[in-house]
Every structure is written in C-alpha cells, then in structure tokens.
C-alpha atoms as one frame of an Amber mdcrd trajectory, in Angstrom:
protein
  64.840  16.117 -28.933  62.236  18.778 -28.781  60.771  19.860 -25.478  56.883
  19.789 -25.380  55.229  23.324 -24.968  52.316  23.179 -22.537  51.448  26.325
 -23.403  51.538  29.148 -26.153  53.746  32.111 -25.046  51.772  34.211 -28.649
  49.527  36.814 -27.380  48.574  37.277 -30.455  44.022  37.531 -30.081  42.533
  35.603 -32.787  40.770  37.593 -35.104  37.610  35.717 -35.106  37.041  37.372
 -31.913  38.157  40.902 -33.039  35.415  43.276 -34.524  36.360  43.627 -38.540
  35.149  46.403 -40.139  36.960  45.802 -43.600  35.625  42.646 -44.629  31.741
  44.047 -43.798  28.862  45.157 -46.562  30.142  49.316 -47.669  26.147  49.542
 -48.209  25.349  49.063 -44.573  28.784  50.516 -42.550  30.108  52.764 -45.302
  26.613  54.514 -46.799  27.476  53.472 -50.151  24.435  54.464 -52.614  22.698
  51.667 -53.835  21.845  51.497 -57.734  19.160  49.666 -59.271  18.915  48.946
 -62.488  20.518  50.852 -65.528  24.222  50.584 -66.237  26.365  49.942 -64.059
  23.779  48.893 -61.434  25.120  46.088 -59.025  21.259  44.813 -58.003  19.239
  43.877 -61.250  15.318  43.537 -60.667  13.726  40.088 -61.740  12.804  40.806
 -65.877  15.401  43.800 -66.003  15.923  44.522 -70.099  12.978  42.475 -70.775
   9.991  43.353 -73.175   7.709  41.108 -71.132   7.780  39.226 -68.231   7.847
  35.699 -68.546   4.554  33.742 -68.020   4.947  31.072 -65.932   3.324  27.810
 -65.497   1.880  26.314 -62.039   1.905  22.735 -61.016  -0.231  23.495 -58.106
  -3.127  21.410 -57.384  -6.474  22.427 -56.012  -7.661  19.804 -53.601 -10.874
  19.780 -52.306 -11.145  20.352 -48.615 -12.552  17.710 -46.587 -14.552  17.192
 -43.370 -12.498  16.765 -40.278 -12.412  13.454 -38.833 -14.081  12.334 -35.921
 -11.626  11.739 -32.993 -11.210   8.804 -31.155 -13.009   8.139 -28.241 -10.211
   7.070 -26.340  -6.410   8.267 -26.447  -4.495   5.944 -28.325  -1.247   8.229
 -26.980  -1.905   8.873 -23.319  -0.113  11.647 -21.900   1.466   9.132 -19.307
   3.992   7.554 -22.344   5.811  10.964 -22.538   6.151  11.511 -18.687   9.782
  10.207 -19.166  10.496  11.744 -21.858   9.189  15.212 -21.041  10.857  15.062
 -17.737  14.515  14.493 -19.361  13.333  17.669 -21.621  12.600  19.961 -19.086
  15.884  19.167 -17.431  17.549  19.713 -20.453  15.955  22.810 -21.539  16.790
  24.579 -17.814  20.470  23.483 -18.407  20.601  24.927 -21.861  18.908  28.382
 -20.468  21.316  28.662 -17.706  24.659  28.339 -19.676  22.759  30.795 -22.100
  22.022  33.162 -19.161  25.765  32.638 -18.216  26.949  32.921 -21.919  24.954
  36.270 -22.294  26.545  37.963 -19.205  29.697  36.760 -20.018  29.527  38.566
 -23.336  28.143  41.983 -21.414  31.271  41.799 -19.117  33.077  41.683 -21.923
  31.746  44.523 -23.982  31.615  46.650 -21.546  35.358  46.584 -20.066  36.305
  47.110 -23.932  34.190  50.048 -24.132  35.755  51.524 -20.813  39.233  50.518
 -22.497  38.655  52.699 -25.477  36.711  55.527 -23.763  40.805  55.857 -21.746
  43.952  57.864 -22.965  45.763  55.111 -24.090  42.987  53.443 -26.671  45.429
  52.712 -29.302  47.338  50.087 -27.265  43.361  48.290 -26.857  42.078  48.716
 -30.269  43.946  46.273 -31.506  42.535  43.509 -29.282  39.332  44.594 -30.145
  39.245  45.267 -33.327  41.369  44.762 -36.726  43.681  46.742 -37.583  45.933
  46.621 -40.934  48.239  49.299 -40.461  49.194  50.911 -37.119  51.038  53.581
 -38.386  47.615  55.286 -40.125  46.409  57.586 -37.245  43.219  58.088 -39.175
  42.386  54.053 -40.016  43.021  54.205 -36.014  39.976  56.807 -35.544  38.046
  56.135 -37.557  37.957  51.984 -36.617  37.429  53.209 -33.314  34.586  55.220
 -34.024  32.793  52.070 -35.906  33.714  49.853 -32.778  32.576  52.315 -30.257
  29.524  52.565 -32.055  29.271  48.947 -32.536  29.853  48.076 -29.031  27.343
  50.608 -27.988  24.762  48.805 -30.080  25.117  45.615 -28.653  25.079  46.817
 -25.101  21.635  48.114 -26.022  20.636  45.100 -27.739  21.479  43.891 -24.209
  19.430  46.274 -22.291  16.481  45.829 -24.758  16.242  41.781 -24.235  17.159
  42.609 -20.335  13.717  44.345 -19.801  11.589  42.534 -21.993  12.330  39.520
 -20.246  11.425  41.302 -16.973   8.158  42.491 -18.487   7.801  38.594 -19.473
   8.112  37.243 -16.381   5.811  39.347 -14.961   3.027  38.705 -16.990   3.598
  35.337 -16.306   3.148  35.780 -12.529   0.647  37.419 -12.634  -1.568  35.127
 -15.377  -0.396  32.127 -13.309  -0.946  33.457 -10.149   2.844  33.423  -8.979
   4.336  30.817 -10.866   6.782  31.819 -13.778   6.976  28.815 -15.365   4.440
  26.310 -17.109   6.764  23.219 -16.215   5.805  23.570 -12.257   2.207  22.919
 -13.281   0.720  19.386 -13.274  -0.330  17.897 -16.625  -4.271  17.469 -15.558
  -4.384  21.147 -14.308  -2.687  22.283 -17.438  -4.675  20.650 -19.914  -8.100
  22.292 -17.840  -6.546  25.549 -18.177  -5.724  25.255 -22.136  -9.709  24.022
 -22.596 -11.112  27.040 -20.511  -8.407  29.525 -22.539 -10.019  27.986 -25.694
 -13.666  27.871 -24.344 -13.222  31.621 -23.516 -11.654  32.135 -27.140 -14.467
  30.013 -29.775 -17.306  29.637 -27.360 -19.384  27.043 -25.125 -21.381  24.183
 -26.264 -24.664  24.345 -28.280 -27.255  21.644 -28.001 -30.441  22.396 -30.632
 -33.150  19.975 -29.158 -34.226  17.928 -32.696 -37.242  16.414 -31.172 -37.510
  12.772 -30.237 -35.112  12.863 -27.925 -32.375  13.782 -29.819 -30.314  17.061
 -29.840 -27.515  18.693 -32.344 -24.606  19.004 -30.297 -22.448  21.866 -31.773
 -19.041  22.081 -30.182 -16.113  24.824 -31.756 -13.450  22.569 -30.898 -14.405
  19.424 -32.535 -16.625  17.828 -35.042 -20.961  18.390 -34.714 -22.939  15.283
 -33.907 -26.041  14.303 -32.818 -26.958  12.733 -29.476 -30.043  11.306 -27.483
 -31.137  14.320 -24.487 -30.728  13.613 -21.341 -33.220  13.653 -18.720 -33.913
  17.075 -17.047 -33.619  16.335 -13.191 -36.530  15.549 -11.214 -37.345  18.037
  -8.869 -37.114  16.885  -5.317 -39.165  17.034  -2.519 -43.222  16.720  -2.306
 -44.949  17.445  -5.659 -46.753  20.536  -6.188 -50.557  20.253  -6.745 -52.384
  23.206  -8.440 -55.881  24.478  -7.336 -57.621  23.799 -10.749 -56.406  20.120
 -10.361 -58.429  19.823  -7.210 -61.637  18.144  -7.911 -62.919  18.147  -4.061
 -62.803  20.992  -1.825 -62.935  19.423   1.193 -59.510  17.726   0.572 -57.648
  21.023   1.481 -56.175  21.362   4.968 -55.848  25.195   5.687 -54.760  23.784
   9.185 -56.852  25.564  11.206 -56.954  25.073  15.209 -57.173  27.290  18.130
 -55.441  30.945  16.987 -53.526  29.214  14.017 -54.434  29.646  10.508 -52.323
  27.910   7.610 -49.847  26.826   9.871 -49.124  30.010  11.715 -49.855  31.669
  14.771 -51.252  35.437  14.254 -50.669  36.014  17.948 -46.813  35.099  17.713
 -46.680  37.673  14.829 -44.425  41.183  16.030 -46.361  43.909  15.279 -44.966
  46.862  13.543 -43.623  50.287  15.072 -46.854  51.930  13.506 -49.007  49.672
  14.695 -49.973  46.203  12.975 -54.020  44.620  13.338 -55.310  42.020  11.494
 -58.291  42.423   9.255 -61.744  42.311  10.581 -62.876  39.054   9.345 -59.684
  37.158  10.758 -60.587  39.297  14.326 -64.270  38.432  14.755 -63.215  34.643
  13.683 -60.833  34.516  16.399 -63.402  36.270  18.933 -65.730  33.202  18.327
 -62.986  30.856  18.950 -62.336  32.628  21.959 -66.227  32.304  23.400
C-alpha cells in the first residue's frame, strides 16, 4: 500500500507564474519590422488586390426622434426598495477593494524582491524562478532574458507608482469637493440626490417661467419636459398700505403730527447737532418761537 503525500517535495515554480519571453509577439519585444501589404506581407489591408472596393448595403433604419415623455408625478420605484439592496452592495464593493488593495501590494512585494534578486552576483541561480528559461547552458539566452525581465519588472513597478499617485491625487479631490469625506457611500440618500440637482442646475441652467397672460406661464425647465402652468400669486406685502398724495382727495385728512416742538413725529430739539454747527431753517425757527409765546 501506498503512503499518502501531504505535500509535494517538487520545487519546481509553475511557469504560469514565470515571465516568458519566447512565446510573446517578435513585433512588440523583438522590433521585428512590420510589412503591409505587397508580397510577403503578414497584415493585408481590407480590399488589398482589389480593383474596387466593395459597395456595401445598410439595413439601418432612420427612426424619427420623438418627444420625451412626461414623467410621473409620483415615483413608482422609491429609493427606499433598494435600501437593502444597496446596503449589501456597498459592503460588498469595500470587501472586493480591500483584497484588491491587498492583492496589488502583494504583487509589488513580489516584484520588487525579484528585481533585488537579479540586480545580485548570483542572478543566474534566480532567473530561473522568474523567468523561462530553455537552455541553461546558453550564457547569452541567460543575458539577454534577463535584460527583457529586468526591463519588464521595471515597467510594472512604474505602472505601480503611476496608479499609486493618481489615486492620492483622487482622493484628494474628493476631500476637498466633499468637504472631508472620501467617499459618496457615507452620504445620506436625500443629501445626495440635492447635491446631484444643484451639480446639474449649475451645469444646464435654472428655471424659466414666460408669463402667457391669463394667468398662465410657460414653465421651461433643462432637466425635464416644458409645460404650462397657472401663476401663482405674488405675495402681499405686509404691514399698513401705502397711500399716495395724488390719491388724497381731502387735505385736511393728513396728520403731519404736529404738537409742542414735534413735527412729523420727531422732536427737532432731541436732534445732535453737528461738529460745524447744525440750525434749522428759518421758517421751522420762527414757527417754534410762536409756539413758545
């Protein structure tokens, strides 16, 4: 009988994980010209050895556009049925982006000790763990495989360092357009729907109304269909009415509330006078000097 192996004693690297430079396009790793066209050409353009093109035929129907439908008045789909269901997403999303995040700096570790490996004395025992090699013996398959990986590797590690700060320059603008918060997800649903309609008030414009006469106005809104609606009412002013001099037919209805040293309402003697000197005008003065007798 057979003992059971636990484990594999091969370290033997499979080469799915191993960089492979022979199995790649020559066009883009080896600088092999391209040729187009003539013989011998591997890429052939669309009517190559052909008099004429080909005309050809199209199915496509024209359909005339038509008016946008008026939307409900109320919500058939309230944002309240997908509370659940957006909850359970956001969850999920966060969970995805962290084993990403984890993924990601996994693979930098990674890189990066193999470049340190290969930058060392002893690179030919580590290139082939890295990369795929068919015959050890050939010094300059060795060099030059190490070259392409180097280079390779190096790539990647700036790929790294590229996605690295634009994320950094992300989440910045995103504090500081949501006023510290990095995330949409934190915000409630009412606030964020307020903030989408200002964003697209700011973008297409306000409201028109176009007063039709007989109380009826053309309401013209960028962000949904035009219709026509009855005015409101502009608000009453509050507080006592106004009344205009040419609307008074007797004189001796006004009340310039006169009495003693007060005229309109006000007392001249109570007035401050200025640094300059203040006086009031002569007919006021000899008024007040009658009073006084």
């Amino acid at each position: 009988m057979e003992s059971r192996k636990l484990r594999s004693k091969s370290s033997k690297v499979e080469s799915k994980a191993l960089f492979d430079f022979d199995n790649v396009n020559e066009y883009l790793y080896s600088d092999k010209e391209i040729a187009i066209g003539g013989n011998g050409a591997v890429y052939h353009y669309y009517g190559c050895g052909m008099p004429e093109l080909p005309k050809l035929k199209s199915n496509t129907k024209i359909v005339e556009r038509q008016l946008p439908r008026r939307p409900p008045k109320e919500d058939p789909l309230p944002d309240t049925t997908y509370d659940i269901f957006y909850r359970r997403m956001k969850k999920n999303e966060k969970q995805m982006s962290n084993e990403e995040r984890i993924k990601n700096l996994w693979e930098l570790d990674t890189l990066q000790s193999q470049l340190e490996r290969l930058t060392q004395y002893d690179w030919i025992r580590s290139l082939p763990d890295i990369t795929v090699i068919k015959d050890m013996k050939d010094y300059d398959e060795l060099e030059r495989k190490k070259e392409l990986t180097i280079k390779e590797i190096e790539r990647l590690l700036q790929k790294h360092e590229n996605w690295r700060k634009r994320k950094e320059v992300h989440s910045q603008e995103m504090k500081e357009w949501y006023g510290g918060s990095d995330s949409e997800y934190d915000v409630p649903i009412e606030e964020l729907r307020e903030r989408r309609k200002l964003e697209k008030r700011q973008r297409y414009g306000p409201v028109i109304r176009l007063n039709l006469g007989n109380d009826y106005c053309l309401v013209i809104d960028p962000l949904a269909t035009p219709k026509i609606e009855k005015c409101e009412e502009p608000p009453k002013p509050k507080g006592k009415p106004i009344t205009k001099l040419e609307d008074v037919e007797d004189i001796s209805q006004i009340d310039i509330q006169t009495k003693d040293n007060i005229l309109f309402g006000t007392n001249f003697e109570d007035i401050p006078t200025y640094r300059n000197g203040f006086q009031l005008p002569l007919h006021m003065r000899r008024m007040m000097h009658k009073q006084a007798k």
